[in-house]
Each structure stands twice: as structure tokens, then as C-alpha cells.
Short mmCIF file of C-alpha atoms and ligand atoms in Angstrom, two decimals:
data_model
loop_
_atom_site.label_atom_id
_atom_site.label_comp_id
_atom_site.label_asym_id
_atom_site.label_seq_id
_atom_site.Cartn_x
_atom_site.Cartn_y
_atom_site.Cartn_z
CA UNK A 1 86.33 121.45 141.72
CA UNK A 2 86.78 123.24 138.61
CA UNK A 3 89.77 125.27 138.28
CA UNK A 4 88.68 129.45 138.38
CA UNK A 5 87.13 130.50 135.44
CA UNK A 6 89.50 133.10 133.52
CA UNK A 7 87.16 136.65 133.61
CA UNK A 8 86.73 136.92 129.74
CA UNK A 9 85.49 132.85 129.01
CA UNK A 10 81.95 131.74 129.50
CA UNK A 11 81.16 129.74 132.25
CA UNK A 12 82.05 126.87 132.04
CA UNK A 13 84.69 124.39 132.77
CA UNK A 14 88.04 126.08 131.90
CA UNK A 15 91.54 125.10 132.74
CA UNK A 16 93.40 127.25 134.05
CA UNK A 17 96.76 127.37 132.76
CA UNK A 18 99.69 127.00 135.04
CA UNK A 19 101.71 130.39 135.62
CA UNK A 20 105.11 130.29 134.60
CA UNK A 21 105.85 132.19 137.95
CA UNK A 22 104.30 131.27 141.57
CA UNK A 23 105.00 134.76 142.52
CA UNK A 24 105.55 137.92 140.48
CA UNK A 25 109.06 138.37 140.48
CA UNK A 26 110.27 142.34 140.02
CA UNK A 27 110.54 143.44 136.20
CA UNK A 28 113.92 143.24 135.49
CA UNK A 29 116.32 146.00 134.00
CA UNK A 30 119.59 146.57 133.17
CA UNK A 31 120.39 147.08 136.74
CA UNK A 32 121.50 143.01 137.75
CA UNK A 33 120.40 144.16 140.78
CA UNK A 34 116.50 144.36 140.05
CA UNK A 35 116.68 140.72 138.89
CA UNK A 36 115.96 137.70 140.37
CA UNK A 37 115.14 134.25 139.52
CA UNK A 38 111.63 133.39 139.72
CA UNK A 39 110.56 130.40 142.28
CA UNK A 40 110.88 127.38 139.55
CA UNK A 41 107.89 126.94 139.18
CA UNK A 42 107.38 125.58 135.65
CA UNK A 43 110.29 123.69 134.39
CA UNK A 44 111.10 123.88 130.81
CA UNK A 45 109.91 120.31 129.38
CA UNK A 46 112.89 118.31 128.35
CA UNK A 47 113.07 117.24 124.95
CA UNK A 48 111.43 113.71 124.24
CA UNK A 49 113.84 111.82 122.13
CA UNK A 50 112.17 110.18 119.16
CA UNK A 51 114.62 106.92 119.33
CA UNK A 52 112.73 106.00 122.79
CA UNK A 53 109.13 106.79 121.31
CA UNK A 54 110.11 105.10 118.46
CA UNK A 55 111.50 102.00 120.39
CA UNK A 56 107.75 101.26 122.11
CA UNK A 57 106.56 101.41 118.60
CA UNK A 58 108.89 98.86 117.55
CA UNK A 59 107.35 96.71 121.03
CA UNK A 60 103.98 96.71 119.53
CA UNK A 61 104.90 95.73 116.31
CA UNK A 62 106.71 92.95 117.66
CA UNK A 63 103.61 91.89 120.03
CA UNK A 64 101.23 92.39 116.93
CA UNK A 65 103.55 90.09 115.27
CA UNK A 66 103.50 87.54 118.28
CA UNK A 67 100.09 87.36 118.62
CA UNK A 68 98.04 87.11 115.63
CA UNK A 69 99.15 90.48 114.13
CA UNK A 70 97.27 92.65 115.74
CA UNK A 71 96.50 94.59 119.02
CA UNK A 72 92.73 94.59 118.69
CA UNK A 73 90.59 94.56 121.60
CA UNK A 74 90.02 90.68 123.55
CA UNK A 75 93.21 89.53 121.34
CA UNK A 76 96.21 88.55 123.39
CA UNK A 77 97.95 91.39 121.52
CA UNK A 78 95.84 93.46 123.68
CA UNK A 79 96.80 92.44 126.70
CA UNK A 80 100.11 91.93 125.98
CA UNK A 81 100.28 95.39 125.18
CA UNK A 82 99.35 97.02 128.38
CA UNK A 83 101.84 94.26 130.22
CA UNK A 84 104.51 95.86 128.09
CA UNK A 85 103.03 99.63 129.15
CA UNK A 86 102.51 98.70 132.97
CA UNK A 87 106.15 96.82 133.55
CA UNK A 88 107.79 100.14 132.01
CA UNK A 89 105.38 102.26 134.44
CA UNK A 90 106.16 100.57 137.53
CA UNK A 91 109.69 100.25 136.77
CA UNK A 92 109.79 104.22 137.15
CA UNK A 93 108.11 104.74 140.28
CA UNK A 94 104.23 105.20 139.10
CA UNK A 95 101.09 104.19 140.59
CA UNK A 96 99.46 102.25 138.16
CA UNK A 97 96.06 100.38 138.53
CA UNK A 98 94.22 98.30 135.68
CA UNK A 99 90.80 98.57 135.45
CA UNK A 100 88.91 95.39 133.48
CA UNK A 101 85.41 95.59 131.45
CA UNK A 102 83.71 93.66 129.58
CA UNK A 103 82.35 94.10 125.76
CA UNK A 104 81.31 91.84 123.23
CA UNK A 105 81.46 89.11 125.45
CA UNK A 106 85.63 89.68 126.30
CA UNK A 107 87.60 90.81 128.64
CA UNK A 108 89.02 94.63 128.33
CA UNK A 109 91.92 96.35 130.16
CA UNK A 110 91.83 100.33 130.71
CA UNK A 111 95.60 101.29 132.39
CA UNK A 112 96.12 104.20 134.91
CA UNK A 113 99.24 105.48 136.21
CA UNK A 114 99.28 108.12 138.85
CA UNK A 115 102.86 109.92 139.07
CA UNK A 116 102.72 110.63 142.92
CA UNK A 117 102.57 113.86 144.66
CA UNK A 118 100.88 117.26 143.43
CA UNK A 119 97.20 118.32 144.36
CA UNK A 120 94.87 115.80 143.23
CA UNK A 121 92.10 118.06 143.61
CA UNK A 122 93.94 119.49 140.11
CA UNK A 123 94.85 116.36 138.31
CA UNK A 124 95.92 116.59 134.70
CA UNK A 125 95.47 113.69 132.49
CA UNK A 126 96.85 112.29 128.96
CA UNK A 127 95.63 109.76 127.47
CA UNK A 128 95.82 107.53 124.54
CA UNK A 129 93.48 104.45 123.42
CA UNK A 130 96.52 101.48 123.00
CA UNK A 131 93.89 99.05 121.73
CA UNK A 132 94.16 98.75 117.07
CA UNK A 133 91.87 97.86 114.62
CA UNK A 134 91.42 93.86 114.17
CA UNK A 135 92.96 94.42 110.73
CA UNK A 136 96.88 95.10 111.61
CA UNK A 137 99.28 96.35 114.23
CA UNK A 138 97.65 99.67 114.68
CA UNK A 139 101.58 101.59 115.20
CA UNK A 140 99.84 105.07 114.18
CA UNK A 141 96.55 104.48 115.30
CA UNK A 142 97.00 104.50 117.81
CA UNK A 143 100.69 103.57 118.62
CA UNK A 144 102.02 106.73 118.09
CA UNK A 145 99.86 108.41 121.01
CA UNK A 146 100.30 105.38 123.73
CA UNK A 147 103.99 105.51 122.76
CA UNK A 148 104.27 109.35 123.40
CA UNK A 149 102.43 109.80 125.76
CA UNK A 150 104.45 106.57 127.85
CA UNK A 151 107.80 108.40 127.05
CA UNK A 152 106.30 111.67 128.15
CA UNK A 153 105.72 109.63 131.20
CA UNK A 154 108.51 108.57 131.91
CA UNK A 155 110.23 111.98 131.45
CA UNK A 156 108.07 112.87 134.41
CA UNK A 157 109.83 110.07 135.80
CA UNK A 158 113.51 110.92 134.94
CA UNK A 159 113.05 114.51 135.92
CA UNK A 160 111.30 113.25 139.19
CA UNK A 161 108.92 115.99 137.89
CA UNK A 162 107.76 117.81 141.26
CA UNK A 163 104.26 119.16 139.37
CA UNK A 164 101.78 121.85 141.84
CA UNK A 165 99.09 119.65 140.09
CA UNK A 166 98.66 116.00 140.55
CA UNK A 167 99.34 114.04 137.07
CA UNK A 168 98.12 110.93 135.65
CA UNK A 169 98.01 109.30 132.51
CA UNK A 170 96.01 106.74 130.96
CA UNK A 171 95.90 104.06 127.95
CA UNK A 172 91.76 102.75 127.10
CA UNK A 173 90.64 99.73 125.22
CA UNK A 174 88.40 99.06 123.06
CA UNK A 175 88.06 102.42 121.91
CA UNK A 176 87.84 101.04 118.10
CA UNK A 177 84.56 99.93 119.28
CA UNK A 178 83.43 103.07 119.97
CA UNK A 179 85.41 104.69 122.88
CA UNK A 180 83.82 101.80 125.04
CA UNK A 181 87.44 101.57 127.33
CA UNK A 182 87.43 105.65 128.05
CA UNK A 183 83.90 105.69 128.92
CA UNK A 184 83.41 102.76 131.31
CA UNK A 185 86.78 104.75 133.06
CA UNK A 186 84.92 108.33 132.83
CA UNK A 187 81.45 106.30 134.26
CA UNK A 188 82.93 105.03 136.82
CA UNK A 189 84.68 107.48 138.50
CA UNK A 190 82.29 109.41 141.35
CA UNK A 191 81.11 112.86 140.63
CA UNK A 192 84.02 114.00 143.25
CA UNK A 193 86.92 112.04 141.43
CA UNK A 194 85.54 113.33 138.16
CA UNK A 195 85.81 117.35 139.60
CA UNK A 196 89.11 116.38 140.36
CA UNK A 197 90.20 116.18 136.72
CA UNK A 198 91.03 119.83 135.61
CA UNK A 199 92.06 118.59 131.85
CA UNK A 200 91.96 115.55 130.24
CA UNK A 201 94.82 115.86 127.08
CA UNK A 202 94.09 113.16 124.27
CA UNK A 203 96.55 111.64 121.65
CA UNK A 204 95.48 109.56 118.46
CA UNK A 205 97.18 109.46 115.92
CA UNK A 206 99.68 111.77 116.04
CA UNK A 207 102.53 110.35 113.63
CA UNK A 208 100.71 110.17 110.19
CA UNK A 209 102.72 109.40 107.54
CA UNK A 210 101.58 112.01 105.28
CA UNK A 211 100.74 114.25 108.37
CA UNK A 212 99.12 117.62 109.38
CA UNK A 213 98.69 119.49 112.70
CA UNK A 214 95.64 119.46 113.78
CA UNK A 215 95.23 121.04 117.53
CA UNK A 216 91.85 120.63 119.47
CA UNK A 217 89.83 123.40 120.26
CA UNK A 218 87.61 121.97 122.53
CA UNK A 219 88.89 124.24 125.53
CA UNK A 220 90.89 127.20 124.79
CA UNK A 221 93.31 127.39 127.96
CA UNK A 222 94.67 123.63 126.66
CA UNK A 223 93.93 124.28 123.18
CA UNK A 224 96.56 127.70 123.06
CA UNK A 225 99.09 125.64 125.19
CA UNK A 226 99.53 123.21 121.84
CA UNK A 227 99.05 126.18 119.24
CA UNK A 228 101.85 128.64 121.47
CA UNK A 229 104.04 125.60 121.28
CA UNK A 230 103.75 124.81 117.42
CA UNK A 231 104.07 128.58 116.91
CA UNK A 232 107.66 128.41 118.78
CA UNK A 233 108.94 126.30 116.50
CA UNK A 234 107.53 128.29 113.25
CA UNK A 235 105.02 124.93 112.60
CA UNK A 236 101.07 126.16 111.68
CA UNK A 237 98.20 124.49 112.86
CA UNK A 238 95.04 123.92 112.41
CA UNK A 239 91.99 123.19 114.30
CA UNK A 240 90.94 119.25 114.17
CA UNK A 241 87.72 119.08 112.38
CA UNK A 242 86.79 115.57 111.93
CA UNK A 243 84.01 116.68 114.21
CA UNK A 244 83.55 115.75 117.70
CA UNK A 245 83.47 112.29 119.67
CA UNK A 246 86.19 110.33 117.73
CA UNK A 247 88.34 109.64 120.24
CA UNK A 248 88.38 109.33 123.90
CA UNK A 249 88.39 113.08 125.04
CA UNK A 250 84.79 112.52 123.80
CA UNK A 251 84.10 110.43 127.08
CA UNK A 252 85.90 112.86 129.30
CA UNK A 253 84.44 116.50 127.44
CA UNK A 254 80.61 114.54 127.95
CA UNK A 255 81.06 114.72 131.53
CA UNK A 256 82.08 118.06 131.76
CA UNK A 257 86.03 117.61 131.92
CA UNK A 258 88.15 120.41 130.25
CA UNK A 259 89.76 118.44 126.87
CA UNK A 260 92.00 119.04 124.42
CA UNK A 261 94.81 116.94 122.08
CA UNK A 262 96.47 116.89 119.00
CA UNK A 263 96.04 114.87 115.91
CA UNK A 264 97.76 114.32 112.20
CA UNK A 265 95.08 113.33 110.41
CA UNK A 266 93.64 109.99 109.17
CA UNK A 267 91.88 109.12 105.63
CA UNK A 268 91.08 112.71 104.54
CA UNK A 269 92.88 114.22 101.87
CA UNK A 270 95.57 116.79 102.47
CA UNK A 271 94.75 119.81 100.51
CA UNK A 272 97.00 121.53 98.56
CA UNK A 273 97.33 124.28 100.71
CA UNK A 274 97.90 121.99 103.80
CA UNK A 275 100.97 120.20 101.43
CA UNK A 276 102.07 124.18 100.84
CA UNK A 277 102.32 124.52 104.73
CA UNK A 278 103.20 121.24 106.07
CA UNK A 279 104.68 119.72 103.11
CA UNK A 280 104.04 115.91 102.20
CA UNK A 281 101.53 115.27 99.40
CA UNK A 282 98.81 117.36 98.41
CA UNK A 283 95.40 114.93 97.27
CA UNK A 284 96.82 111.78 99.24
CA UNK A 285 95.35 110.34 102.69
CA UNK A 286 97.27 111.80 105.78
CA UNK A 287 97.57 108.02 106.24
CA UNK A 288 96.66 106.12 103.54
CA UNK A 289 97.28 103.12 106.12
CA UNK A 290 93.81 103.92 108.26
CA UNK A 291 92.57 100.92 110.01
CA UNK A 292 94.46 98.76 107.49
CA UNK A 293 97.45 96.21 107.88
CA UNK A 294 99.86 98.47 106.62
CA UNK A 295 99.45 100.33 109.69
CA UNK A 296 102.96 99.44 110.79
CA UNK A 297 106.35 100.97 112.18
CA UNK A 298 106.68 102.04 108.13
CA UNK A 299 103.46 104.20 108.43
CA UNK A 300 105.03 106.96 110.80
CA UNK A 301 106.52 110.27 109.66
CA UNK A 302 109.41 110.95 112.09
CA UNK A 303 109.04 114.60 112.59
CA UNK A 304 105.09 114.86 113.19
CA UNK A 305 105.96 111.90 115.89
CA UNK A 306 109.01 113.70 117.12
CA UNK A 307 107.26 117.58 116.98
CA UNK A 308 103.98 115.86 118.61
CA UNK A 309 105.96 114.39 121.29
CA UNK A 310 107.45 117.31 122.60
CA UNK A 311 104.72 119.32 122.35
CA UNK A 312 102.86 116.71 124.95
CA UNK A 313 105.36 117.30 127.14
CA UNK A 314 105.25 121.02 127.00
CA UNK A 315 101.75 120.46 127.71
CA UNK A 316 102.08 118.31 130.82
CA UNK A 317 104.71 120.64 132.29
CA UNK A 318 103.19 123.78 131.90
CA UNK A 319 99.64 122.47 132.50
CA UNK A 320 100.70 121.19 135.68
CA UNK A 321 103.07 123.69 137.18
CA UNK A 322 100.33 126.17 138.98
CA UNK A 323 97.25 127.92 139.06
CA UNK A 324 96.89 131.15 137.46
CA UNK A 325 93.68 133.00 135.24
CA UNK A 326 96.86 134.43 132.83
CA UNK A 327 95.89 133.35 129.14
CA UNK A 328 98.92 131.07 128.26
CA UNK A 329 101.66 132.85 126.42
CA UNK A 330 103.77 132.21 122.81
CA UNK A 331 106.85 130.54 123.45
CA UNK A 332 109.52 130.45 121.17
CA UNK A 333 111.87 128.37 122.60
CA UNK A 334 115.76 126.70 121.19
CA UNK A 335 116.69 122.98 122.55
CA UNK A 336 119.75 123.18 121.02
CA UNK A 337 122.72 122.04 123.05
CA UNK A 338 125.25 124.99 123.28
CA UNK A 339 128.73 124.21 125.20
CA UNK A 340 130.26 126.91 127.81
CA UNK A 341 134.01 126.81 127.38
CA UNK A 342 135.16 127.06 130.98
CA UNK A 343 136.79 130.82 131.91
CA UNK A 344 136.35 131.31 128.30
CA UNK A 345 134.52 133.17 125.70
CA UNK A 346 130.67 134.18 125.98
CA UNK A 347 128.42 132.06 123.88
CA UNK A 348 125.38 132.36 122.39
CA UNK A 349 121.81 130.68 121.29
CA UNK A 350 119.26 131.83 119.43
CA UNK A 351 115.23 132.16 119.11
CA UNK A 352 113.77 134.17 116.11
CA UNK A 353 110.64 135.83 116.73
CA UNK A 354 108.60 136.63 114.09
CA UNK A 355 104.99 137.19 113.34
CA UNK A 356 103.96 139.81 116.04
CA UNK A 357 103.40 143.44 116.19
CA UNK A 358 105.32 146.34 118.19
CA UNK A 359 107.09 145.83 121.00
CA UNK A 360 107.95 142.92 123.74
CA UNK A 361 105.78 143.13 126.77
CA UNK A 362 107.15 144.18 130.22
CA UNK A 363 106.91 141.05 131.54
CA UNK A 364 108.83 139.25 129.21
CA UNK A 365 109.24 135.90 130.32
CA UNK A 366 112.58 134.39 129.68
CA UNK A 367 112.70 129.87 130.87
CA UNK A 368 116.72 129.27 131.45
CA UNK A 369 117.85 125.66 131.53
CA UNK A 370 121.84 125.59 131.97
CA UNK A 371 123.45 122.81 133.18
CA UNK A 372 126.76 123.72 134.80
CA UNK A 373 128.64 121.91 137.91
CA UNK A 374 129.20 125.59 139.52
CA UNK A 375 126.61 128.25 138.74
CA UNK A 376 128.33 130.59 140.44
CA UNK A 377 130.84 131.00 137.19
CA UNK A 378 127.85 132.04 135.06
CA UNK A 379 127.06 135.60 133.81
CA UNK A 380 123.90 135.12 131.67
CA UNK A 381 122.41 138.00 129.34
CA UNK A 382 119.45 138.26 127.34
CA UNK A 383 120.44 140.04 124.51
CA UNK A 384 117.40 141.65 122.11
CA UNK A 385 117.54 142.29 118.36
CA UNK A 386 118.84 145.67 118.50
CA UNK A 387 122.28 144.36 120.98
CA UNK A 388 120.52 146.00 124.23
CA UNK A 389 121.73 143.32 127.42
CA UNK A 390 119.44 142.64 129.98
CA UNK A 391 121.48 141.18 133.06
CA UNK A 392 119.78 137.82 133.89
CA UNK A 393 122.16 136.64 136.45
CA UNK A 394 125.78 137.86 137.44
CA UNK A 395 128.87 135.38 138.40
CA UNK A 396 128.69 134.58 142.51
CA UNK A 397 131.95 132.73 143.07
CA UNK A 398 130.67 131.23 146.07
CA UNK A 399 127.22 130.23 144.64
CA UNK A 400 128.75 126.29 144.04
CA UNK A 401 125.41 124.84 143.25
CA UNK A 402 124.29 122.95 139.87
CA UNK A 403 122.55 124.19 137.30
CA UNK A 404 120.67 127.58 136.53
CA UNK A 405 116.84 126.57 135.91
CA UNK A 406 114.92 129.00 136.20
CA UNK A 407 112.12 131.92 134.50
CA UNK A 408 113.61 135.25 134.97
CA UNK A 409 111.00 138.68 134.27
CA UNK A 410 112.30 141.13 131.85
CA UNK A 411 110.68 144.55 131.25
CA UNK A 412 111.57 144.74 127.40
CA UNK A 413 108.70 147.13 126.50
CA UNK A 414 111.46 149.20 124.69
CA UNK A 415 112.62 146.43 122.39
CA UNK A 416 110.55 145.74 119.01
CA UNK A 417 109.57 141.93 119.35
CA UNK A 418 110.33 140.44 116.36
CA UNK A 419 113.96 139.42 115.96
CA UNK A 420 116.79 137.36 116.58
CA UNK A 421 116.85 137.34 120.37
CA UNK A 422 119.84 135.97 122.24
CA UNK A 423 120.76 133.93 125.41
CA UNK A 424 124.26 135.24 126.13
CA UNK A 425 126.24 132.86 128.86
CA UNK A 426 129.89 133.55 129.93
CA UNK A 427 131.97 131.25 132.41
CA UNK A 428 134.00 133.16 133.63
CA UNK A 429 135.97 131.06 136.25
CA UNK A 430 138.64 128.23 136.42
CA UNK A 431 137.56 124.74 136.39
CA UNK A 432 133.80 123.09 136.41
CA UNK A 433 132.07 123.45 133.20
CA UNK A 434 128.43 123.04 131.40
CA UNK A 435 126.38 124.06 128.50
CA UNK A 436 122.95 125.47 127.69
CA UNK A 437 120.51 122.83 127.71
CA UNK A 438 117.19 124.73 126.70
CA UNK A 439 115.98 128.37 126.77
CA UNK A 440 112.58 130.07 125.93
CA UNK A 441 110.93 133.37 125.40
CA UNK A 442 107.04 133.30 126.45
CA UNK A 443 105.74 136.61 125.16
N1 LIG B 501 88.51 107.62 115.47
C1 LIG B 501 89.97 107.55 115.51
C2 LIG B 501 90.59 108.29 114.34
C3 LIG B 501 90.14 109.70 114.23
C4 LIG B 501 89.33 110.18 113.26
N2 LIG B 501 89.14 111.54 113.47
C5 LIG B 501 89.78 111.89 114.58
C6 LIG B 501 89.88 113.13 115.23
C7 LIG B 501 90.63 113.22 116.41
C8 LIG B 501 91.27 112.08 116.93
C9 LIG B 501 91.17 110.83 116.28
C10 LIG B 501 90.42 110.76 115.10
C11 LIG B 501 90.41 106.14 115.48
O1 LIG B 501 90.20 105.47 114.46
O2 LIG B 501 91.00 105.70 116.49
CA1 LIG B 502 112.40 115.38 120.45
ZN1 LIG B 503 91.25 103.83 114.66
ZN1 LIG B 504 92.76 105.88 117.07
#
């Protein structure tokens, strides 16, 4: 069953994007009393912390370097490789299954891991082919994506992620070889278990040392997902032109399955005016490494790895949160840990919009994540760029439960967008304390 077709695509397999409300919650004014918290429904995505990512890419080196230097398909590096993937799957609570084929006469291993719970008649999948090139270790291609997208699974994991849609994620073999791993999966699952996939997300190569960011636009729900995300952080993209079928969303787009991914590029040239907007170096490879032995934990730029790897887990949480036809929104959004002094002074964090024309919507969507031991101390404020407060949430001293997370529905048609907006939070009891964790703006 393909998720309902938004009114203004063609027909054809669409995902839907997940709403960031399950029900409309009443715009909110300056009156507190007009606001309340929308049903959580879509969970900001934590923040993926590079060290972890970085520490699977370190595994695979040291397996490459165990077994023959490489992690090339019907090589023991191979194998070892998904052992190392599948012990740190089942050790946080995921269904996983591995699914063998053969090619050129050996053995190959496609992993699965189902997180359990949500609707599987909407599952959303990432993916990432773990298999390298016979020549070298293969940590950006394609390290970098089965690394992300494992630590994105295991955020689902540490969150205990409770997702409307039913996610799973998958690593293929063999797809050096010609994407032979993703499409013995994709052919052998029945026509029903195939309509049950609403969006297959693909990752390869996504740390490039030299990099660019190159989004997919294969289906448009998925592909604005990545591009409102990039645009949050003030990052431009571009749309990945290598041409279709080099990777493994090929396999999953042939059969009809909504697609999308990111990518930072391989043995093209950056241009100059990619090195203008990305930085790096203008006429060199975006990995000069491709498919070659120096392919190793050396050959990763930190920042396209870290950026990439939160943006997959944006992805995965908002893809999977609900069902909705609304076109997905621009979030600008600030991590940025900001402590509450307890009974003490209101404080502050920031997102700068820029870029857009007249005035915030109505339905301005504002994603809280406070972590506090006693919500009821909180008084939280959106404040816009001209100083105007919009009450979010006043103090309930008896309210002693953790934590404000939650999307709130502010009617800032008066306000010009662009701007430094604020999240204003005041403690204003005795005793228990927190800080803000994450906050976002989805225009
Ligand atoms: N075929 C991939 C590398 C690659 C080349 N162009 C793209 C575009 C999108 C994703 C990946 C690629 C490989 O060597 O694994
Ligand atoms: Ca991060
Ligand atoms: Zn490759
Ligand atoms: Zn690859």
C-alpha cells in the first residue's frame, strides 16, 4: 500500500511525509491560555555523535586489517563485518535476520534489522551497502553510510524510538558488483512485503574527504526532508547527478519503492563554485581515495560525516512519525546545550532565519526538547525578531513530570520571518534543575 498521494504530485509512488502534529493543535497567541502542547508526535532527532560513527569506522579498518585488508565481497572481511554490525544490533533490542546469496561462485550476506513496533504496512528503510572494493578497506565507500546509518540505529534504540511507522534498516553485499546484495533483497520480497515499504533512504558515501552535498531527488517528499534539514543549518545542496542506478536505492526505486539519500561525492572534480560553497578544494576529486587502498579512516572529512549523520536521523524521525499529505517544512533548528539555572534568570537559544520572504506562517511550528527533573518550574517563550513573546508553556507547580518534549503551534503571521528567533526558558522554582537540549522552528 502506497502511502496517499499528496494532491499536487503525479501519480505515482510518493511518501508521504510524517506530520509534525497527529492532531491540529489550536494556533497559539499571546494568551498562554490558547496554547497547548501538541500530541508528541515527531520527536526532535537527537544529535548523532560523530565519536560513535567514527568508532565503527575504526572496527572496519581494524577487520580490513585482520583479514586481508579489505571488506570485499566472499572475503572474510566481509563477513566479519556484518558479525560486527549484527552483535551491536541485537545487543539493542532489534530484530535482525541475515539473508545469504550467492555470486561469483561465493557466499554473500545481506543484514536486516527490524526495530519493533510501528505499522509495518508503512515501513521506512535506510540502507547502506557494507561490502568495499577488493582494493582496500572501503571506510568511505562505503563505511561512512553502514556506520551512520548503524549509529542512527541505535539512537532508535537509546530513545526506545516509539515511530507511527514501522522502521527497518539494512546493510547489502556485493553491491561493488553491481548492486547484486540490494537486488536479490528487493527480488525476493513478495509484491505485498514490497507495498509495505513506503521509502527506502540510501547512504554511500557520505564522508568524502574533499566532500559536497549532494541530496537525491528521486522522490520529492524524502528528497525536501534532507534539503529542509541542510537548509537549517545554513549548508547548500545540490542534487546528486552521477545519474541513476549507482547505488542500492536503484534496486528499491526499480520496483516502484519511494527512494531517496544523500551522497558527498566520489572521483568527480569539485568545481570551483562547489569549493566557494562548501569549501575544500576546487579541481581535486571529492575523494581522491575512490575504490583505492587509501580508502581508510584518513579519507573521511569529519563534518560531512558528522552533518550527514544527523541529517539521517532527522530523516528517520520525521519520516516515521505519521501520515500526513503536508509538503515537509524548513527547519531551522539549534542543538546547542543551554543550562537553566534553577529559580534563576531566563535563558536563551537561538535559530537565525534567513533566506525567506514576508512573514512567518500561522502555523508556525515550534519542536521543544528540555530536559528538566520538574517541568512544572518552566515558563517557556518563543520570542521573534522584533521582542514580541509568544507564551509556549506557563510554570504548573504541581506538574512534577520530566522533561518538556513537545511541538507547540504558533500563529506568527504578524512577525517578518527572517531573524534571530529565540527560545526563552525561565525556572522559576526552588530545587530540580535542567537545560535545553534541542529546539526547532519548521516554517
Ligand atoms: N557506485 C558507488 C559510488 C557512487 C558513484 N555515484 C554515486 C551516486 C550516488 C551514490 C553512490 C555513488 C560505489 O562505488 O559504491
Ligand atoms: Ca552530531
Ligand atoms: Zn564503490
Ligand atoms: Zn559505495
Amino acid at each position: 500500500m502506497k502511502l496517499s498521494v499528496p494532491r499536487r504530485v503525479p501519480a505515482v509512488a510518493v511518501f508521504a511525509l510524517a506530520g509534525l502534529l497527529a492532531t491540529a493543535a489550536p494556533a497559539a497567541s499571546a494568551d498562554p491560555a490558547d496554547v497547548r502542547p501538541a500530541p508528541v508526535s515527531a520527536l526532535a532527532a537527537p544529535d548523532i555523535p560523530l565519536a560513535n560513527v567514527k568508532a565503527h569506522l575504526d572496527r572496519f579498518q581494524s577487520i580490513a586489517g585482520s583479514n586481508g585488508g579489505n571488506r570485499a565481497h566472499g572475503r572474510p572481511g566481509y563477513k566479519a563485518s556484518i558479525d560486527y554490525v549484527k552483535a551491536q544490533l541485537d545487543a539493542a533490542g532489534f530484530t535482525t535476520s541475515v539473508q545469504q546469496f550467492t555470486y561469483n561462485g561465493t557466499t554473500g550476506y545481506n543484514l536486516t534489522a527490524d526495530w519493533p513496533g510501528g505499522d509495518v504496512n508503512q515501513t521506512v528503510m535506510a540502507g547502506a551497502h557494507l561490502d568495499s572494493v577488493s582494493s582496500g578497506a572501503g571506510i568511505n565507500d562505503n563505511g561512512s553510510g553502514s556506520a551512520a546509518v548503524l549509529e542512527a540505529a541505535l539512537a532508535v534504540s537509546r530513545a526506545q524510538l516509539q515511530p507511527t511507522k514501522h522502521l527497518r534498516f539494512g546493510w547489502w553485499g556485493a553491491e561493488e558488483l553491481g548492486l547484486v546484495g540490494s537486488r536479490y533483497y528487493v527480488n525476493n520480497l513478495s509484491g505485498t512485503e514490497r507495498s509495505r515499504i513506503a521509502g527506502y533512504l540510501n547512504f554511500d558515501m557520505i564522508g568524502s574527504p574533499n566532500p559536497g552535498y549532494f541530496v537525491y531527488d528521486d522522490d520529492p517528499v524524502i528528497e525536501q526532508t534532507f534539503k529542509g534539514y541542510f537548509a537549517g543549518l545554513g549548508v547548500p545542496t545540490e542534487i546528486e547527478t552521477e545519474g541513476d542506478g549507482r547505488s542500492d536505492h536503484a534496486s528499491f526505486k526499480n520496483v516502484g519503492i519511494p527512494v531517496g539519500g544523500l551522497f558527498t561525492g566520489a572521483s568527480r572534480t569539485k568545481t570551483s563554485a562547489q569549493a566557494q560553497k562548501w569549501g575544500g578544494t576546487a579541481g581535486q576529486a571529492f575523494d581522491r581515495c575512490y575504490h583505492s587502498s587509501c580508502d581508510t579512516t584518513a579519507n573521511i572529512n569529519d563534518t560531512a560525516l558528522d552533518r550527514n549523520s544527523d541529517a539521517i536521523a532527522h530523516a528517520i524521525w520525521t519520516l516515521s512519525a505519521g501520515d500526513t499529505t503536508e509538503p515537509p517544512g524548513d527547519v531551522y533548528e539549534n542543538t546547542t546545550d543551554v543550562a537553566v539555572p534553577d529559580a534563576g534568570a531566563a535563558v536563551t537559544s537561538t535559530v537565525t532565519v534567513s533566506g525567506r520572504s514576508g512573514n512567518a506562517p500561522a502555523a508556525l511550528k515550534v519542536g521543544v526538547d528540555i530536559k528538566h527533573t520538574w517541568r512544572g518550574d518552566l515558563v517557556v517563550d518563543l520570542v521573534a525578531p522584533d521582542g514580541t513573546a509568544y507564551r509556549l508553556k506557563s510554570s504548573s507547580g504541581s506538574d512534577s513530570a520530566d522533561n518538556v518534549i513537545a511541538t507547540y503551534t504558533v500563529d506568527a503571521s504578524a512577525e517578518t520571518a527572517n531573524g534571530a528567533w529565540k527560545l526563552r526558558v525561565q525556572d522559576v522554582a526552588r530545587y530540580d534543575t535542567g537545560y535545553i537540549d534541542s529546539w526547532k522552528l519548521t516554517f
